[in-house]
Amino acid sequence: EDELSRSSHSNPGKSLVNGIKTNPASNSPKSSLGVPVGPPVYVDLAYIPNHCSGKNTDPEFFKRVRASYYVVSGNDAANGEPSRAVLDALLEGKSQWGENLQVTLIPTHDTEVTREWYQQTHEKQQELNIMVLASSSTVVMQDESFPACKIEF
């Protein structure tokens, strides 16, 4: 509260939402997560936040953060990770890019959610130029082995 009131005194008409100064009088549209709408950001690689949980990622994320590669790391079905809603949000967000850039989705775990999503939306993925990587390589280090993939930029 103190930080908000100090912010309001030093910047009349402005407040903080998730650490971002906003103008409550402004009619500019906002995403459902409180992030001001702005131009898209293009990156090579983006990690989908919070283990691909639906708590922090919506279609607006994929409209704004346009990556050649998205990493999906969720592997906790009890907590909804990865979230089917987030994977669907990728399709929705990408469909609004207006350009047919290649996107590669890199799941770090083979989960039932990602397998079902892949099978049920495969046609839409092809239409949107989205490829899902399945790792066919295994790295062996000391007493453990795990799937791996190589990405070149």
GROMACS .gro file of N, CA and C in nm:
model
  459
    1GLU      N    1   0.082  -0.118   0.000
    1GLU     CA    2   0.000   0.000   0.000
    1GLU      C    3   0.087   0.125   0.000
    2ASP      N    4   0.193   0.125   0.083
    2ASP     CA    5   0.281   0.242   0.088
    2ASP      C    6   0.344   0.267  -0.049
    3GLU      N    7   0.390   0.158  -0.115
    3GLU     CA    8   0.453   0.173  -0.246
    3GLU      C    9   0.354   0.228  -0.347
    4LEU      N   10   0.228   0.181  -0.339
    4LEU     CA   11   0.127   0.227  -0.431
    4LEU      C   12   0.095   0.374  -0.406
    5SER      N   13   0.083   0.415  -0.278
    5SER     CA   14   0.051   0.554  -0.250
    5SER      C   15   0.168   0.645  -0.287
    6ARG      N   16   0.294   0.602  -0.262
    6ARG     CA   17   0.409   0.681  -0.304
    6ARG      C   18   0.409   0.697  -0.455
    7SER      N   19   0.379   0.588  -0.526
    7SER     CA   20   0.376   0.591  -0.672
    7SER      C   21   0.269   0.688  -0.719
    8SER      N   22   0.154   0.688  -0.653
    8SER     CA   23   0.045   0.776  -0.693
    8SER      C   24   0.079   0.922  -0.667
    9HIS      N   25   0.152   0.949  -0.555
    9HIS     CA   26   0.188   1.088  -0.525
    9HIS      C   27   0.294   1.139  -0.622
   10SER      N   28   0.390   1.054  -0.655
   10SER     CA   29   0.496   1.100  -0.744
   10SER      C   30   0.453   1.098  -0.890
   11ASN      N   31   0.355   1.018  -0.924
   11ASN     CA   32   0.303   1.009  -1.061
   11ASN      C   33   0.151   1.014  -1.055
   12PRO      N   34   0.091   1.133  -1.044
   12PRO     CA   35  -0.054   1.142  -1.032
   12PRO      C   36  -0.123   1.068  -1.146
   13GLY      N   37  -0.230   0.993  -1.109
   13GLY     CA   38  -0.309   0.924  -1.209
   13GLY      C   39  -0.249   0.791  -1.251
   14LYS      N   40  -0.136   0.751  -1.193
   14LYS     CA   41  -0.072   0.624  -1.230
   14LYS      C   42  -0.071   0.531  -1.110
   15SER      N   43  -0.077   0.401  -1.138
   15SER     CA   44  -0.065   0.301  -1.032
   15SER      C   45   0.021   0.187  -1.084
   16LEU      N   46   0.055   0.095  -0.995
   16LEU     CA   47   0.138  -0.019  -1.033
   16LEU      C   48   0.052  -0.144  -1.045
   17VAL      N   49   0.067  -0.216  -1.155
   17VAL     CA   50   0.005  -0.346  -1.173
   17VAL      C   51   0.117  -0.441  -1.210
   18ASN      N   52   0.144  -0.538  -1.123
   18ASN     CA   53   0.254  -0.632  -1.145
   18ASN      C   54   0.385  -0.559  -1.172
   19GLY      N   55   0.408  -0.447  -1.101
   19GLY     CA   56   0.533  -0.373  -1.116
   19GLY      C   57   0.538  -0.284  -1.238
   20ILE      N   58   0.428  -0.277  -1.316
   20ILE     CA   59   0.424  -0.194  -1.436
   20ILE      C   60   0.334  -0.075  -1.410
   21LYS      N   61   0.382   0.045  -1.438
   21LYS     CA   62   0.300   0.164  -1.419
   21LYS      C   63   0.189   0.165  -1.523
   22THR      N   64   0.067   0.187  -1.474
   22THR     CA   65  -0.048   0.194  -1.563
   22THR      C   66  -0.125   0.321  -1.536
   23ASN      N   67  -0.204   0.361  -1.630
   23ASN     CA   68  -0.288   0.478  -1.616
   23ASN      C   69  -0.432   0.431  -1.611
   24PRO      N   70  -0.497   0.435  -1.493
   24PRO     CA   71  -0.632   0.383  -1.481
   24PRO      C   72  -0.732   0.455  -1.569
   25ALA      N   73  -0.705   0.579  -1.605
   25ALA     CA   74  -0.797   0.655  -1.689
   25ALA      C   75  -0.788   0.613  -1.835
   26SER      N   76  -0.682   0.543  -1.870
   26SER     CA   77  -0.660   0.503  -2.008
   26SER      C   78  -0.759   0.395  -2.049
   27ASN      N   79  -0.806   0.402  -2.172
   27ASN     CA   80  -0.897   0.301  -2.224
   27ASN      C   81  -0.824   0.197  -2.306
   28SER      N   82  -0.690   0.192  -2.296
   28SER     CA   83  -0.617   0.095  -2.376
   28SER      C   84  -0.647  -0.046  -2.326
   29PRO      N   85  -0.664  -0.142  -2.420
   29PRO     CA   86  -0.697  -0.278  -2.378
   29PRO      C   87  -0.581  -0.343  -2.303
   30LYS      N   88  -0.615  -0.430  -2.212
   30LYS     CA   89  -0.516  -0.502  -2.133
   30LYS      C   90  -0.541  -0.651  -2.151
   31SER      N   91  -0.437  -0.732  -2.134
   31SER     CA   92  -0.456  -0.877  -2.139
   31SER      C   93  -0.524  -0.920  -2.010
   32SER      N   94  -0.570  -1.044  -2.008
   32SER     CA   95  -0.638  -1.094  -1.890
   32SER      C   96  -0.544  -1.108  -1.771
   33LEU      N   97  -0.413  -1.104  -1.793
   33LEU     CA   98  -0.318  -1.117  -1.683
   33LEU      C   99  -0.263  -0.981  -1.638
   34GLY      N  100  -0.321  -0.870  -1.682
   34GLY     CA  101  -0.280  -0.739  -1.637
   34GLY      C  102  -0.159  -0.680  -1.708
   35VAL      N  103  -0.116  -0.738  -1.819
   35VAL     CA  104  -0.002  -0.686  -1.893
   35VAL      C  105  -0.053  -0.590  -2.000
   36PRO      N  106  -0.001  -0.468  -2.004
   36PRO     CA  107  -0.048  -0.374  -2.106
   36PRO      C  108  -0.020  -0.428  -2.246
   37VAL      N  109  -0.114  -0.403  -2.336
   37VAL     CA  110  -0.097  -0.446  -2.475
   37VAL      C  111   0.011  -0.362  -2.540
   38GLY      N  112   0.094  -0.424  -2.620
   38GLY     CA  113   0.201  -0.354  -2.689
   38GLY      C  114   0.240  -0.432  -2.811
   39PRO      N  115   0.345  -0.387  -2.877
   39PRO     CA  116   0.390  -0.456  -2.998
   39PRO      C  117   0.449  -0.592  -2.963
   40PRO      N  118   0.448  -0.685  -3.058
   40PRO     CA  119   0.506  -0.816  -3.031
   40PRO      C  120   0.657  -0.810  -3.016
   41VAL      N  121   0.711  -0.905  -2.943
   41VAL     CA  122   0.854  -0.920  -2.923
   41VAL      C  123   0.896  -1.050  -2.991
   42TYR      N  124   0.997  -1.043  -3.077
   42TYR     CA  125   1.046  -1.160  -3.149
   42TYR      C  126   1.173  -1.211  -3.082
   43VAL      N  127   1.174  -1.340  -3.048
   43VAL     CA  128   1.289  -1.403  -2.986
   43VAL      C  129   1.315  -1.538  -3.053
   44ASP      N  130   1.437  -1.587  -3.038
   44ASP     CA  131   1.468  -1.718  -3.092
   44ASP      C  132   1.406  -1.828  -3.006
   45LEU      N  133   1.423  -1.818  -2.874
   45LEU     CA  134   1.381  -1.923  -2.784
   45LEU      C  135   1.307  -1.863  -2.666
   46ALA      N  136   1.192  -1.922  -2.631
   46ALA     CA  137   1.116  -1.876  -2.514
   46ALA      C  138   1.077  -1.998  -2.431
   47TYR      N  139   1.094  -1.985  -2.302
   47TYR     CA  140   1.054  -2.088  -2.207
   47TYR      C  141   0.913  -2.053  -2.162
   48ILE      N  142   0.817  -2.143  -2.182
   48ILE     CA  143   0.680  -2.114  -2.139
   48ILE      C  144   0.679  -2.109  -1.987
   49PRO      N  145   0.636  -1.997  -1.929
   49PRO     CA  146   0.646  -1.976  -1.785
   49PRO      C  147   0.577  -2.081  -1.699
   50ASN      N  148   0.629  -2.098  -1.580
   50ASN     CA  149   0.568  -2.177  -1.473
   50ASN      C  150   0.537  -2.320  -1.514
   51HIS      N  151   0.630  -2.385  -1.582
   51HIS     CA  152   0.616  -2.525  -1.624
   51HIS      C  153   0.491  -2.547  -1.708
   52CYS      N  154   0.456  -2.448  -1.790
   52CYS     CA  155   0.341  -2.455  -1.880
   52CYS      C  156   0.210  -2.467  -1.803
   53SER      N  157   0.203  -2.396  -1.690
   53SER     CA  158   0.082  -2.394  -1.609
   53SER      C  159  -0.011  -2.285  -1.661
   54GLY      N  160  -0.140  -2.312  -1.656
   54GLY     CA  161  -0.239  -2.215  -1.701
   54GLY      C  162  -0.252  -2.095  -1.610
   55LYS      N  163  -0.184  -2.094  -1.496
   55LYS     CA  164  -0.194  -1.983  -1.401
   55LYS      C  165  -0.131  -1.855  -1.453
   56ASN      N  166  -0.031  -1.865  -1.540
   56ASN     CA  167   0.044  -1.747  -1.581
   56ASN      C  168   0.052  -1.725  -1.731
   57THR      N  169  -0.006  -1.811  -1.811
   57THR     CA  170   0.011  -1.800  -1.955
   57THR      C  171  -0.125  -1.810  -2.023
   58ASP      N  172  -0.153  -1.715  -2.110
   58ASP     CA  173  -0.278  -1.714  -2.186
   58ASP      C  174  -0.246  -1.682  -2.332
   59PRO      N  175  -0.346  -1.675  -2.419
   59PRO     CA  176  -0.318  -1.646  -2.561
   59PRO      C  177  -0.241  -1.515  -2.582
   60GLU      N  178  -0.260  -1.418  -2.494
   60GLU     CA  179  -0.190  -1.290  -2.507
   60GLU      C  180  -0.039  -1.309  -2.502
   61PHE      N  181   0.009  -1.402  -2.419
   61PHE     CA  182   0.152  -1.431  -2.412
   61PHE      C  183   0.204  -1.469  -2.551
   62PHE      N  184   0.131  -1.559  -2.619
   62PHE     CA  185   0.176  -1.606  -2.749
   62PHE      C  186   0.153  -1.505  -2.860
   63LYS      N  187   0.062  -1.412  -2.840
   63LYS     CA  188   0.046  -1.302  -2.937
   63LYS      C  189   0.163  -1.206  -2.927
   64ARG      N  190   0.211  -1.185  -2.804
   64ARG     CA  191   0.316  -1.086  -2.780
   64ARG      C  192   0.457  -1.142  -2.787
   65VAL      N  193   0.479  -1.264  -2.735
   65VAL     CA  194   0.611  -1.325  -2.734
   65VAL      C  195   0.616  -1.425  -2.850
   66ARG      N  196   0.673  -1.383  -2.960
   66ARG     CA  197   0.676  -1.463  -3.081
   66ARG      C  198   0.814  -1.527  -3.095
   67ALA      N  199   0.817  -1.657  -3.069
   67ALA     CA  200   0.944  -1.729  -3.065
   67ALA      C  201   0.953  -1.831  -3.178
   68SER      N  202   1.074  -1.854  -3.222
   68SER     CA  203   1.098  -1.962  -3.317
   68SER      C  204   1.085  -2.096  -3.245
   69TYR      N  205   1.124  -2.100  -3.117
   69TYR     CA  206   1.118  -2.220  -3.036
   69TYR      C  207   1.055  -2.187  -2.901
   70TYR      N  208   0.959  -2.270  -2.859
   70TYR     CA  209   0.901  -2.260  -2.725
   70TYR      C  210   0.933  -2.389  -2.650
   71VAL      N  211   0.985  -2.377  -2.528
   71VAL     CA  212   1.015  -2.493  -2.445
   71VAL      C  213   0.900  -2.515  -2.346
   72VAL      N  214   0.848  -2.638  -2.343
   72VAL     CA  215   0.741  -2.678  -2.252
   72VAL      C  216   0.804  -2.776  -2.153
   73SER      N  217   0.811  -2.739  -2.024
   73SER     CA  218   0.882  -2.826  -1.930
   73SER      C  219   0.793  -2.897  -1.830
   74GLY      N  220   0.664  -2.879  -1.834
   74GLY     CA  221   0.578  -2.937  -1.733
   74GLY      C  222   0.575  -3.089  -1.734
   75ASN      N  223   0.573  -3.147  -1.613
   75ASN     CA  224   0.564  -3.292  -1.599
   75ASN      C  225   0.495  -3.327  -1.468
   76ASP      N  226   0.390  -3.254  -1.433
   76ASP     CA  227   0.319  -3.278  -1.308
   76ASP      C  228   0.169  -3.272  -1.334
   77ALA      N  229   0.112  -3.385  -1.373
   77ALA     CA  230  -0.031  -3.390  -1.408
   77ALA      C  231  -0.120  -3.346  -1.292
   78ALA      N  232  -0.081  -3.376  -1.169
   78ALA     CA  233  -0.162  -3.339  -1.052
   78ALA      C  234  -0.178  -3.187  -1.040
   79ASN      N  235  -0.078  -3.111  -1.085
   79ASN     CA  236  -0.086  -2.965  -1.082
   79ASN      C  237  -0.121  -2.903  -1.217
   80GLY      N  238  -0.164  -2.986  -1.311
   80GLY     CA  239  -0.204  -2.935  -1.442
   80GLY      C  240  -0.086  -2.886  -1.525
   81GLU      N  241   0.028  -2.951  -1.511
   81GLU     CA  242   0.148  -2.909  -1.584
   81GLU      C  243   0.198  -3.026  -1.669
   82PRO      N  244   0.205  -3.013  -1.797
   82PRO     CA  245   0.169  -2.895  -1.875
   82PRO      C  246   0.017  -2.883  -1.887
   83SER      N  247  -0.027  -2.763  -1.909
   83SER     CA  248  -0.169  -2.733  -1.920
   83SER      C  249  -0.216  -2.743  -2.065
   84ARG      N  250  -0.322  -2.816  -2.087
   84ARG     CA  251  -0.381  -2.824  -2.221
   84ARG      C  252  -0.426  -2.685  -2.265
   85ALA      N  253  -0.477  -2.605  -2.172
   85ALA     CA  254  -0.523  -2.469  -2.205
   85ALA      C  255  -0.408  -2.384  -2.259
   86VAL      N  256  -0.288  -2.401  -2.204
   86VAL     CA  257  -0.173  -2.323  -2.252
   86VAL      C  258  -0.133  -2.369  -2.391
   87LEU      N  259  -0.134  -2.499  -2.415
   87LEU     CA  260  -0.101  -2.550  -2.548
   87LEU      C  261  -0.204  -2.500  -2.651
   88ASP      N  262  -0.332  -2.497  -2.611
   88ASP     CA  263  -0.435  -2.442  -2.699
   88ASP      C  264  -0.416  -2.291  -2.719
   89ALA      N  265  -0.368  -2.223  -2.614
   89ALA     CA  266  -0.341  -2.078  -2.624
   89ALA      C  267  -0.232  -2.050  -2.727
   90LEU      N  268  -0.135  -2.141  -2.738
   90LEU     CA  269  -0.033  -2.127  -2.842
   90LEU      C  270  -0.098  -2.125  -2.979
   91LEU      N  271  -0.189  -2.217  -3.004
   91LEU     CA  272  -0.258  -2.221  -3.133
   91LEU      C  273  -0.337  -2.094  -3.157
   92GLU      N  274  -0.410  -2.049  -3.055
   92GLU     CA  275  -0.490  -1.928  -3.068
   92GLU      C  276  -0.402  -1.804  -3.091
   93GLY      N  277  -0.298  -1.791  -3.010
   93GLY     CA  278  -0.209  -1.675  -3.024
   93GLY      C  279  -0.138  -1.674  -3.159
   94LYS      N  280  -0.084  -1.788  -3.199
   94LYS     CA  281  -0.011  -1.798  -3.327
   94LYS      C  282  -0.104  -1.770  -3.445
   95SER      N  283  -0.231  -1.808  -3.434
   95SER     CA  284  -0.325  -1.786  -3.544
   95SER      C  285  -0.347  -1.637  -3.571
   96GLN      N  286  -0.310  -1.552  -3.476
   96GLN     CA  287  -0.331  -1.408  -3.491
   96GLN      C  288  -0.203  -1.333  -3.528
   97TRP      N  289  -0.095  -1.404  -3.556
   97TRP     CA  290   0.030  -1.338  -3.592
   97TRP      C  291   0.021  -1.267  -3.725
   98GLY      N  292  -0.055  -1.319  -3.819
   98GLY     CA  293  -0.063  -1.255  -3.950
   98GLY      C  294   0.056  -1.285  -4.039
   99GLU      N  295   0.145  -1.371  -3.993
   99GLU     CA  296   0.260  -1.414  -4.072
   99GLU      C  297   0.283  -1.561  -4.042
  100ASN      N  298   0.330  -1.635  -4.141
  100ASN     CA  299   0.341  -1.779  -4.127
  100ASN      C  300   0.483  -1.822  -4.090
  101LEU      N  301   0.535  -1.770  -3.981
  101LEU     CA  302   0.668  -1.807  -3.935
  101LEU      C  303   0.667  -1.947  -3.877
  102GLN      N  304   0.774  -2.022  -3.901
  102GLN     CA  305   0.789  -2.157  -3.844
  102GLN      C  306   0.807  -2.147  -3.693
  103VAL      N  307   0.733  -2.228  -3.619
  103VAL     CA  308   0.746  -2.237  -3.474
  103VAL      C  309   0.771  -2.383  -3.438
  104THR      N  310   0.864  -2.405  -3.347
  104THR     CA  311   0.893  -2.539  -3.299
  104THR      C  312   0.865  -2.545  -3.150
  105LEU      N  313   0.786  -2.641  -3.110
  105LEU     CA  314   0.754  -2.663  -2.969
  105LEU      C  315   0.841  -2.777  -2.919
  106ILE      N  316   0.910  -2.754  -2.807
  106ILE     CA  317   1.003  -2.853  -2.753
  106ILE      C  318   0.956  -2.896  -2.614
  107PRO      N  319   0.885  -3.008  -2.606
  107PRO     CA  320   0.848  -3.059  -2.474
  107PRO      C  321   0.968  -3.129  -2.410
  108THR      N  322   0.992  -3.101  -2.284
  108THR     CA  323   1.104  -3.165  -2.216
  108THR      C  324   1.064  -3.300  -2.157
  109HIS      N  325   0.934  -3.328  -2.153
  109HIS     CA  326   0.885  -3.456  -2.103
  109HIS      C  327   0.776  -3.507  -2.197
  110ASP      N  328   0.769  -3.636  -2.211
  110ASP     CA  329   0.664  -3.700  -2.290
  110ASP      C  330   0.547  -3.726  -2.195
  111THR      N  331   0.444  -3.641  -2.202
  111THR     CA  332   0.330  -3.654  -2.111
  111THR      C  333   0.205  -3.690  -2.189
  112GLU      N  334   0.107  -3.742  -2.119
  112GLU     CA  335  -0.020  -3.776  -2.181
  112GLU      C  336  -0.087  -3.651  -2.238
  113VAL      N  337  -0.078  -3.539  -2.166
  113VAL     CA  338  -0.140  -3.414  -2.212
  113VAL      C  339  -0.079  -3.369  -2.345
  114THR      N  340   0.053  -3.370  -2.355
  114THR     CA  341   0.115  -3.325  -2.481
  114THR      C  342   0.088  -3.423  -2.594
  115ARG      N  343   0.088  -3.553  -2.564
  115ARG     CA  344   0.057  -3.651  -2.669
  115ARG      C  345  -0.084  -3.633  -2.721
  116GLU      N  346  -0.184  -3.621  -2.631
  116GLU     CA  347  -0.323  -3.603  -2.673
  116GLU      C  348  -0.340  -3.473  -2.751
  117TRP      N  349  -0.280  -3.365  -2.700
  117TRP     CA  350  -0.290  -3.236  -2.769
  117TRP      C  351  -0.231  -3.247  -2.909
  118TYR      N  352  -0.114  -3.310  -2.919
  118TYR     CA  353  -0.049  -3.327  -3.048
  118TYR      C  354  -0.140  -3.401  -3.146
  119GLN      N  355  -0.197  -3.511  -3.103
  119GLN     CA  356  -0.281  -3.592  -3.190
  119GLN      C  357  -0.410  -3.520  -3.228
  120GLN      N  358  -0.473  -3.453  -3.131
  120GLN     CA  359  -0.603  -3.390  -3.155
  120GLN      C  360  -0.593  -3.261  -3.234
  121THR      N  361  -0.477  -3.196  -3.232
  121THR     CA  362  -0.465  -3.066  -3.301
  121THR      C  363  -0.362  -3.069  -3.413
  122HIS      N  364  -0.321  -3.187  -3.454
  122HIS     CA  365  -0.214  -3.199  -3.553
  122HIS      C  366  -0.244  -3.122  -3.683
  123GLU      N  367  -0.365  -3.129  -3.729
  123GLU     CA  368  -0.403  -3.057  -3.852
  123GLU      C  369  -0.388  -2.906  -3.834
  124LYS      N  370  -0.432  -2.855  -3.721
  124LYS     CA  371  -0.420  -2.711  -3.691
  124LYS      C  372  -0.273  -2.671  -3.679
  125GLN      N  373  -0.191  -2.758  -3.618
  125GLN     CA  374  -0.047  -2.730  -3.606
  125GLN      C  375   0.015  -2.715  -3.745
  126GLN      N  376  -0.019  -2.804  -3.835
  126GLN     CA  377   0.034  -2.798  -3.971
  126GLN      C  378  -0.010  -2.670  -4.041
  127GLU      N  379  -0.137  -2.635  -4.024
  127GLU     CA  380  -0.191  -2.513  -4.084
  127GLU      C  381  -0.117  -2.388  -4.035
  128LEU      N  382  -0.079  -2.389  -3.906
  128LEU     CA  383  -0.011  -2.274  -3.845
  128LEU      C  384   0.141  -2.282  -3.853
  129ASN      N  385   0.195  -2.385  -3.917
  129ASN     CA  386   0.339  -2.402  -3.932
  129ASN      C  387   0.408  -2.423  -3.796
  130ILE      N  388   0.345  -2.509  -3.713
  130ILE     CA  389   0.400  -2.543  -3.582
  130ILE      C  390   0.447  -2.688  -3.587
  131MET      N  391   0.572  -2.708  -3.547
  131MET     CA  392   0.628  -2.842  -3.543
  131MET      C  393   0.656  -2.877  -3.396
  132VAL      N  394   0.621  -2.998  -3.357
  132VAL     CA  395   0.649  -3.044  -3.222
  132VAL      C  396   0.766  -3.141  -3.230
  133LEU      N  397   0.873  -3.109  -3.157
  133LEU     CA  398   0.992  -3.195  -3.157
  133LEU      C  399   0.975  -3.312  -3.062
  134ALA      N  400   1.009  -3.426  -3.110
  134ALA     CA  401   1.018  -3.543  -3.024
  134ALA      C  402   1.165  -3.580  -3.021
  135SER      N  403   1.219  -3.595  -2.906
  135SER     CA  404   1.361  -3.624  -2.895
  135SER      C  405   1.389  -3.769  -2.930
  136SER      N  406   1.481  -3.787  -3.021
  136SER     CA  407   1.522  -3.923  -3.054
  136SER      C  408   1.666  -3.948  -3.008
  137SER      N  409   1.722  -3.851  -2.939
  137SER     CA  410   1.859  -3.864  -2.890
  137SER      C  411   1.857  -3.882  -2.739
  138THR      N  412   1.955  -3.955  -2.689
  138THR     CA  413   1.967  -3.975  -2.545
  138THR      C  414   2.108  -3.936  -2.503
  139VAL      N  415   2.116  -3.860  -2.395
  139VAL     CA  416   2.244  -3.822  -2.338
  139VAL      C  417   2.266  -3.910  -2.216
  140VAL      N  418   2.384  -3.967  -2.207
  140VAL     CA  419   2.418  -4.051  -2.093
  140VAL      C  420   2.531  -3.982  -2.018
  141MET      N  421   2.506  -3.953  -1.890
  141MET     CA  422   2.606  -3.886  -1.806
  141MET      C  423   2.614  -3.960  -1.673
  142GLN      N  424   2.728  -4.010  -1.640
  142GLN     CA  425   2.751  -4.084  -1.516
  142GLN      C  426   2.645  -4.192  -1.499
  143ASP      N  427   2.557  -4.179  -1.401
  143ASP     CA  428   2.458  -4.284  -1.374
  143ASP      C  429   2.318  -4.252  -1.425
  144GLU      N  430   2.305  -4.152  -1.509
  144GLU     CA  431   2.172  -4.118  -1.558
  144GLU      C  432   2.172  -4.098  -1.709
  145SER      N  433   2.057  -4.115  -1.768
  145SER     CA  434   2.040  -4.087  -1.910
  145SER      C  435   1.908  -4.012  -1.927
  146PHE      N  436   1.902  -3.926  -2.028
  146PHE     CA  437   1.783  -3.847  -2.051
  146PHE      C  438   1.774  -3.807  -2.197
  147PRO      N  439   1.651  -3.781  -2.245
  147PRO     CA  440   1.636  -3.739  -2.384
  147PRO      C  441   1.692  -3.598  -2.403
  148ALA      N  442   1.738  -3.570  -2.523
  148ALA     CA  443   1.796  -3.438  -2.552
  148ALA      C  444   1.773  -3.403  -2.697
  149CYS      N  445   1.779  -3.273  -2.727
  149CYS     CA  446   1.773  -3.229  -2.866
  149CYS      C  447   1.869  -3.114  -2.882
  150LYS      N  448   1.914  -3.094  -3.002
  150LYS     CA  449   2.008  -2.987  -3.034
  150LYS      C  450   1.935  -2.883  -3.117
  151ILE      N  451   1.952  -2.758  -3.080
  151ILE     CA  452   1.890  -2.647  -3.152
  151ILE      C  453   2.001  -2.559  -3.206
  152GLU      N  454   1.996  -2.529  -3.332
  152GLU     CA  455   2.097  -2.440  -3.391
  152GLU      C  456   2.031  -2.313  -3.439
  153PHE      N  457   2.098  -2.199  -3.414
  153PHE     CA  458   2.047  -2.069  -3.459
  153PHE      C  459   2.140  -2.013  -3.563
   0.00000   0.00000   0.00000
